[in-house]
Amino acid sequence: MTVPSVSAGKVVLVTGASSGIGAATARRLAASGHRVMLGARRTDRVAALAEDLRAAGGEADHRELDVTDLESVRAFVRAAQDRYGRVDVLVNNAGVMPLSSLDALKVDEWNRMIDVNVRGVLHGIAAVLPLMRAQGSGHVVNIASVSGHRVDPTAAVYSATKFAVRALSEGLRQESRDLRVTVISPGLTRSELAEGISDTAVREATEDMLKIAMPADAVAAAIDYAVGQPAEVDVSEIIVRPTAQG
Ligand code: NDP
């Protein structure tokens, strides 16, 4: 990995950086010369990734993060400020997808999706908004999904959370003249996301669909593109999916 000068790099916080799209984003953005702060509950994973990125010449740190807990998200943002002096970009990536039909009444899983995918994003916004307003600049990148554009059986609640992410992003964009707001909506992507599906039949069907999945770095490249645009250019939304996905 060739790393450009980090002095020009932005300070980028990535939630859910312990696997999949978040980990790929941390790798790609560090390789682009940004200074990254990685957060997730599995601290061994984010610690090892941060170490890898530093060994490759990048600037990276990590902190334990549970996005369902506002204080944890605030502490994550403070840690980045203490380490790097500012926060330029927050990538609200952490998410869960325990798909099931509504008839299965997996209410705990519905609530978990709302807590991580919606409240988690709101907590991220709450934690960075005051300091980005004070800086007069900043960039919030929210990871939605093609499921934020369409609804499929077993994905009603997951889709609802991703429609919500798009609504929140559009609201934040309309209320902001100083911040950039980007929604990234990935299609089928290789990651650990399907491992959280407790319904065996739904999980097997999802794993079958994921045979055509694209690598997580394809999503990371879209994020890197949005982050790399000039300050006066806001890439508001990108959908990126496998060519073979219907
Ligand atoms: P992974 O399961 O590989 O990654 C999910 C990440 O979220 C993990 O790093 C996990 O870390 C983190 N996470 C989950 N709960 C919490 C929490 N409470 N606090 C902090 N971090 C948490 O899946 P993906 O990489 O695929 O998912 C990333 C995002 O992409 C999600 O928002 C997902 O909805 C979205 N997406 C994925 C698609 C796909 O096909 N894979 C398609 C469309 C969108 P840890 O468990 O260590 O806390």
Short mmCIF file of C-alpha atoms and ligand atoms in Angstrom, two decimals:
data_model
loop_
_atom_site.label_atom_id
_atom_site.label_comp_id
_atom_site.label_asym_id
_atom_site.label_seq_id
_atom_site.Cartn_x
_atom_site.Cartn_y
_atom_site.Cartn_z
CA MET A 1 0.00 0.00 0.00
CA THR A 2 1.43 3.39 -0.97
CA VAL A 3 0.26 6.06 1.44
CA PRO A 4 0.26 9.73 0.38
CA SER A 5 1.20 12.42 2.91
CA VAL A 6 -1.17 12.20 5.87
CA SER A 7 -0.87 15.93 6.53
CA ALA A 8 -3.46 16.58 3.80
CA GLY A 9 -5.71 13.81 5.03
CA LYS A 10 -9.10 14.32 6.60
CA VAL A 11 -10.01 12.94 10.01
CA VAL A 12 -12.52 10.19 9.26
CA LEU A 13 -14.49 8.25 11.87
CA VAL A 14 -15.88 4.88 10.82
CA THR A 15 -18.49 3.07 12.91
CA GLY A 16 -18.73 -0.70 12.56
CA ALA A 17 -15.13 -0.90 11.34
CA SER A 18 -14.54 -4.44 12.65
CA SER A 19 -15.72 -6.23 9.49
CA GLY A 20 -17.22 -5.94 6.01
CA ILE A 21 -17.83 -2.51 4.54
CA GLY A 22 -16.54 -0.61 7.60
CA ALA A 23 -13.20 -2.44 7.62
CA ALA A 24 -12.82 -2.03 3.84
CA THR A 25 -13.63 1.69 4.19
CA ALA A 26 -10.99 2.12 6.88
CA ARG A 27 -8.42 0.40 4.66
CA ARG A 28 -9.29 2.40 1.56
CA LEU A 29 -9.47 5.79 3.30
CA ALA A 30 -6.20 5.21 5.17
CA ALA A 31 -4.61 4.28 1.83
CA SER A 32 -5.94 7.58 0.42
CA GLY A 33 -4.05 9.43 3.16
CA HIS A 34 -6.88 10.11 5.58
CA ARG A 35 -6.50 9.75 9.35
CA VAL A 36 -8.99 7.16 10.52
CA MET A 37 -10.61 6.38 13.87
CA LEU A 38 -12.19 2.93 13.96
CA GLY A 39 -15.04 1.96 16.25
CA ALA A 40 -16.92 -1.28 16.97
CA ARG A 41 -17.82 -3.52 19.90
CA ARG A 42 -15.21 -6.14 18.90
CA THR A 43 -12.21 -4.11 20.00
CA ASP A 44 -9.72 -6.89 19.21
CA ARG A 45 -10.71 -6.59 15.54
CA VAL A 46 -10.50 -2.80 15.29
CA ALA A 47 -7.25 -2.76 17.28
CA ALA A 48 -5.68 -5.29 14.89
CA LEU A 49 -6.90 -3.38 11.83
CA ALA A 50 -5.60 -0.05 13.16
CA GLU A 51 -2.24 -1.73 13.82
CA ASP A 52 -2.18 -3.08 10.24
CA LEU A 53 -2.92 0.34 8.81
CA ARG A 54 -0.17 1.98 10.89
CA ALA A 55 2.28 -0.74 9.86
CA ALA A 56 1.47 0.15 6.22
CA GLY A 57 2.31 3.82 6.91
CA GLY A 58 -1.19 5.10 7.54
CA GLU A 59 -2.53 7.01 10.52
CA ALA A 60 -5.16 5.02 12.44
CA ASP A 61 -6.51 4.55 15.92
CA HIS A 62 -9.44 2.66 17.42
CA ARG A 63 -11.91 2.81 20.28
CA GLU A 64 -14.63 0.55 21.61
CA LEU A 65 -17.99 1.75 20.34
CA ASP A 66 -21.61 0.74 20.81
CA VAL A 67 -23.72 3.00 18.58
CA THR A 68 -26.89 2.20 20.55
CA ASP A 69 -25.40 4.13 23.48
CA LEU A 70 -25.20 7.91 22.91
CA GLU A 71 -22.49 8.33 25.54
CA SER A 72 -20.36 5.69 23.83
CA VAL A 73 -20.70 7.52 20.50
CA ARG A 74 -19.84 10.85 22.13
CA ALA A 75 -16.76 9.29 23.75
CA PHE A 76 -15.74 7.87 20.34
CA VAL A 77 -15.95 11.32 18.76
CA ARG A 78 -14.07 12.90 21.69
CA ALA A 79 -11.32 10.28 21.30
CA ALA A 80 -10.90 11.28 17.64
CA GLN A 81 -10.81 14.98 18.58
CA ASP A 82 -8.21 14.31 21.28
CA ARG A 83 -6.11 12.21 18.89
CA TYR A 84 -6.35 14.36 15.75
CA GLY A 85 -7.67 17.76 16.88
CA ARG A 86 -10.76 17.77 14.65
CA VAL A 87 -13.40 15.59 12.98
CA ASP A 88 -13.99 16.01 9.26
CA VAL A 89 -16.04 12.98 8.27
CA LEU A 90 -18.29 10.54 10.13
CA VAL A 91 -19.16 7.33 8.29
CA ASN A 92 -22.29 5.96 9.99
CA ASN A 93 -21.81 2.38 8.82
CA ALA A 94 -22.66 0.11 11.78
CA GLY A 95 -25.74 -1.96 11.02
CA VAL A 96 -27.52 -5.26 11.60
CA MET A 97 -29.89 -7.22 9.37
CA PRO A 98 -31.69 -10.10 11.14
CA LEU A 99 -34.23 -10.67 8.36
CA SER A 100 -37.49 -12.53 9.05
CA SER A 101 -41.14 -12.38 8.06
CA LEU A 102 -43.34 -10.14 10.20
CA ASP A 103 -45.45 -13.20 11.11
CA ALA A 104 -42.46 -14.63 12.99
CA LEU A 105 -42.89 -11.77 15.50
CA LYS A 106 -39.19 -11.48 16.24
CA VAL A 107 -39.87 -8.23 18.05
CA ASP A 108 -36.50 -8.18 19.82
CA GLU A 109 -34.78 -8.33 16.44
CA TRP A 110 -37.03 -5.54 15.06
CA ASN A 111 -36.01 -3.40 18.03
CA ARG A 112 -32.35 -4.28 17.57
CA MET A 113 -32.48 -3.09 13.96
CA ILE A 114 -34.16 0.15 15.01
CA ASP A 115 -31.61 0.65 17.81
CA VAL A 116 -28.51 0.08 15.66
CA ASN A 117 -29.60 1.18 12.19
CA VAL A 118 -31.70 4.23 13.12
CA ARG A 119 -30.83 5.30 16.67
CA GLY A 120 -27.17 4.52 15.97
CA VAL A 121 -27.15 6.89 13.00
CA LEU A 122 -28.97 9.57 15.02
CA HIS A 123 -26.45 9.17 17.85
CA GLY A 124 -23.66 9.68 15.34
CA ILE A 125 -25.29 12.84 14.02
CA ALA A 126 -25.89 14.12 17.57
CA ALA A 127 -22.28 13.51 18.51
CA VAL A 128 -20.69 15.33 15.55
CA LEU A 129 -23.20 18.03 14.63
CA PRO A 130 -22.25 20.64 17.28
CA LEU A 131 -18.55 20.38 16.52
CA MET A 132 -19.02 20.36 12.74
CA ARG A 133 -21.26 23.45 13.03
CA ALA A 134 -18.56 25.09 15.16
CA GLN A 135 -15.90 24.14 12.57
CA GLY A 136 -18.16 25.44 9.80
CA SER A 137 -17.50 22.25 7.87
CA GLY A 138 -17.92 18.51 8.03
CA HIS A 139 -19.26 15.51 6.17
CA VAL A 140 -21.73 12.86 7.34
CA VAL A 141 -21.78 9.68 5.25
CA ASN A 142 -24.69 7.41 6.07
CA ILE A 143 -24.78 3.81 4.85
CA ALA A 144 -28.32 2.94 3.75
CA SER A 145 -29.02 0.10 1.29
CA VAL A 146 -30.88 -0.75 -1.89
CA SER A 147 -33.36 -1.90 0.78
CA GLY A 148 -33.78 1.81 1.48
CA HIS A 149 -35.22 2.12 -2.03
CA ARG A 150 -37.35 -1.04 -2.24
CA VAL A 151 -39.10 -3.47 0.07
CA ASP A 152 -38.88 -7.27 -0.16
CA PRO A 153 -40.47 -10.06 1.90
CA THR A 154 -38.59 -10.71 5.19
CA ALA A 155 -37.00 -7.26 4.91
CA ALA A 156 -39.88 -5.05 6.07
CA VAL A 157 -38.24 -3.81 9.26
CA TYR A 158 -34.72 -3.70 7.79
CA SER A 159 -36.07 -1.70 4.83
CA ALA A 160 -37.94 0.60 7.20
CA THR A 161 -34.69 1.38 9.01
CA LYS A 162 -32.89 2.07 5.73
CA PHE A 163 -35.74 4.26 4.39
CA ALA A 164 -35.35 6.12 7.69
CA VAL A 165 -31.61 6.57 7.12
CA ARG A 166 -32.34 8.17 3.74
CA ALA A 167 -35.02 10.44 5.26
CA LEU A 168 -32.70 11.55 8.06
CA SER A 169 -29.90 12.20 5.59
CA GLU A 170 -32.09 14.30 3.32
CA GLY A 171 -33.37 16.27 6.31
CA LEU A 172 -29.83 16.93 7.53
CA ARG A 173 -28.77 17.96 4.02
CA GLN A 174 -31.66 20.41 3.68
CA GLU A 175 -30.91 21.95 7.07
CA SER A 176 -27.20 22.39 6.27
CA ARG A 177 -25.29 24.84 4.14
CA ASP A 178 -21.97 24.12 5.82
CA LEU A 179 -22.02 20.29 5.98
CA ARG A 180 -21.91 17.71 3.23
CA VAL A 181 -24.27 14.76 3.57
CA THR A 182 -23.92 11.58 1.55
CA VAL A 183 -26.07 8.46 1.44
CA ILE A 184 -24.39 5.33 0.14
CA SER A 185 -26.85 2.58 -0.79
CA PRO A 186 -25.04 -0.72 -1.40
CA GLY A 187 -26.54 -3.78 -3.00
CA LEU A 188 -25.41 -7.31 -2.15
CA THR A 189 -21.96 -7.04 -0.59
CA ARG A 190 -19.66 -9.69 0.89
CA SER A 191 -19.53 -9.24 4.66
CA GLU A 192 -20.68 -10.84 7.90
CA LEU A 193 -24.13 -9.24 7.78
CA ALA A 194 -26.13 -12.41 7.01
CA GLU A 195 -24.61 -14.18 10.04
CA GLY A 196 -27.08 -12.28 12.22
CA ILE A 197 -30.13 -13.92 10.60
CA SER A 198 -31.64 -16.29 13.15
CA ASP A 199 -34.27 -17.82 10.84
CA THR A 200 -32.44 -20.72 9.16
CA ALA A 201 -34.48 -20.75 5.94
CA VAL A 202 -34.19 -16.98 5.48
CA ARG A 203 -30.47 -17.13 6.22
CA GLU A 204 -29.91 -19.88 3.64
CA ALA A 205 -31.92 -17.97 1.03
CA THR A 206 -29.91 -14.82 1.77
CA GLU A 207 -26.60 -16.68 1.56
CA ASP A 208 -27.72 -18.05 -1.79
CA MET A 209 -28.45 -14.51 -3.07
CA LEU A 210 -25.06 -13.37 -1.76
CA LYS A 211 -23.28 -15.69 -4.21
CA ILE A 212 -23.24 -12.75 -6.64
CA ALA A 213 -22.17 -10.26 -3.96
CA MET A 214 -19.52 -7.65 -4.74
CA PRO A 215 -16.47 -7.11 -2.53
CA ALA A 216 -16.84 -4.63 0.34
CA ASP A 217 -14.10 -2.52 -1.25
CA ALA A 218 -16.53 -1.60 -4.06
CA VAL A 219 -18.58 0.28 -1.46
CA ALA A 220 -15.45 1.69 0.16
CA ALA A 221 -14.41 3.11 -3.23
CA ALA A 222 -17.76 4.94 -3.50
CA ILE A 223 -17.26 6.40 -0.01
CA ASP A 224 -13.70 7.42 -0.88
CA TYR A 225 -15.00 9.17 -4.01
CA ALA A 226 -17.59 11.16 -2.06
CA VAL A 227 -15.09 12.11 0.66
CA GLY A 228 -12.50 13.15 -1.93
CA GLN A 229 -14.67 15.72 -3.73
CA PRO A 230 -13.96 19.44 -3.25
CA ALA A 231 -15.64 21.11 -0.25
CA GLU A 232 -18.24 22.83 -2.45
CA VAL A 233 -19.37 19.53 -4.01
CA ASP A 234 -21.79 17.32 -2.08
CA VAL A 235 -22.26 13.84 -3.51
CA SER A 236 -25.74 13.37 -2.08
CA GLU A 237 -26.42 9.75 -2.98
CA ILE A 238 -24.71 6.77 -4.60
CA ILE A 239 -26.24 3.37 -5.29
CA VAL A 240 -23.62 0.68 -5.95
CA ARG A 241 -24.58 -2.92 -6.56
CA PRO A 242 -23.36 -6.05 -8.33
CA THR A 243 -23.95 -5.96 -12.07
CA ALA A 244 -25.77 -9.28 -11.75
CA GLN A 245 -28.19 -8.08 -9.07
CA GLY A 246 -31.85 -7.73 -10.12
P1 NDP B 1 -20.96 -6.67 8.82
O1 NDP B 1 -21.83 -7.51 9.68
O2 NDP B 1 -19.74 -7.27 8.24
O3 NDP B 1 -20.55 -5.35 9.61
C1 NDP B 1 -21.42 -4.70 10.48
C2 NDP B 1 -20.60 -3.82 11.42
O4 NDP B 1 -21.51 -3.15 12.30
C3 NDP B 1 -19.63 -4.62 12.26
O5 NDP B 1 -18.38 -3.97 12.25
C4 NDP B 1 -20.24 -4.57 13.65
O6 NDP B 1 -19.20 -4.50 14.63
C5 NDP B 1 -20.97 -3.23 13.60
N1 NDP B 1 -22.00 -3.12 14.63
C6 NDP B 1 -23.13 -3.85 14.78
N2 NDP B 1 -23.79 -3.45 15.89
C7 NDP B 1 -23.06 -2.43 16.43
C8 NDP B 1 -23.20 -1.61 17.57
N3 NDP B 1 -24.25 -1.73 18.41
N4 NDP B 1 -22.26 -0.67 17.81
C9 NDP B 1 -21.20 -0.53 16.99
N5 NDP B 1 -20.99 -1.28 15.89
C10 NDP B 1 -21.92 -2.22 15.63
O7 NDP B 1 -21.91 -6.11 7.68
P2 NDP B 1 -21.72 -5.04 6.48
O8 NDP B 1 -20.33 -4.60 6.37
O9 NDP B 1 -22.40 -5.60 5.32
O10 NDP B 1 -22.64 -3.84 7.03
C11 NDP B 1 -22.23 -2.49 7.06
C12 NDP B 1 -23.41 -1.61 6.69
O11 NDP B 1 -23.73 -1.85 5.32
C13 NDP B 1 -24.69 -1.88 7.48
O12 NDP B 1 -25.30 -0.64 7.80
C14 NDP B 1 -25.55 -2.65 6.50
O13 NDP B 1 -26.92 -2.51 6.77
C15 NDP B 1 -25.13 -2.00 5.20
N6 NDP B 1 -25.43 -2.77 3.98
C16 NDP B 1 -24.85 -3.99 3.74
C17 NDP B 1 -25.16 -4.69 2.59
C18 NDP B 1 -24.60 -6.05 2.32
O14 NDP B 1 -25.06 -6.71 1.35
N7 NDP B 1 -23.62 -6.54 3.06
C19 NDP B 1 -26.07 -4.13 1.59
C20 NDP B 1 -26.61 -2.86 1.94
C21 NDP B 1 -26.28 -2.20 3.08
P3 NDP B 1 -19.24 -5.21 16.08
O15 NDP B 1 -20.13 -6.40 15.97
O16 NDP B 1 -17.80 -5.54 16.32
O17 NDP B 1 -19.76 -4.15 17.00
#
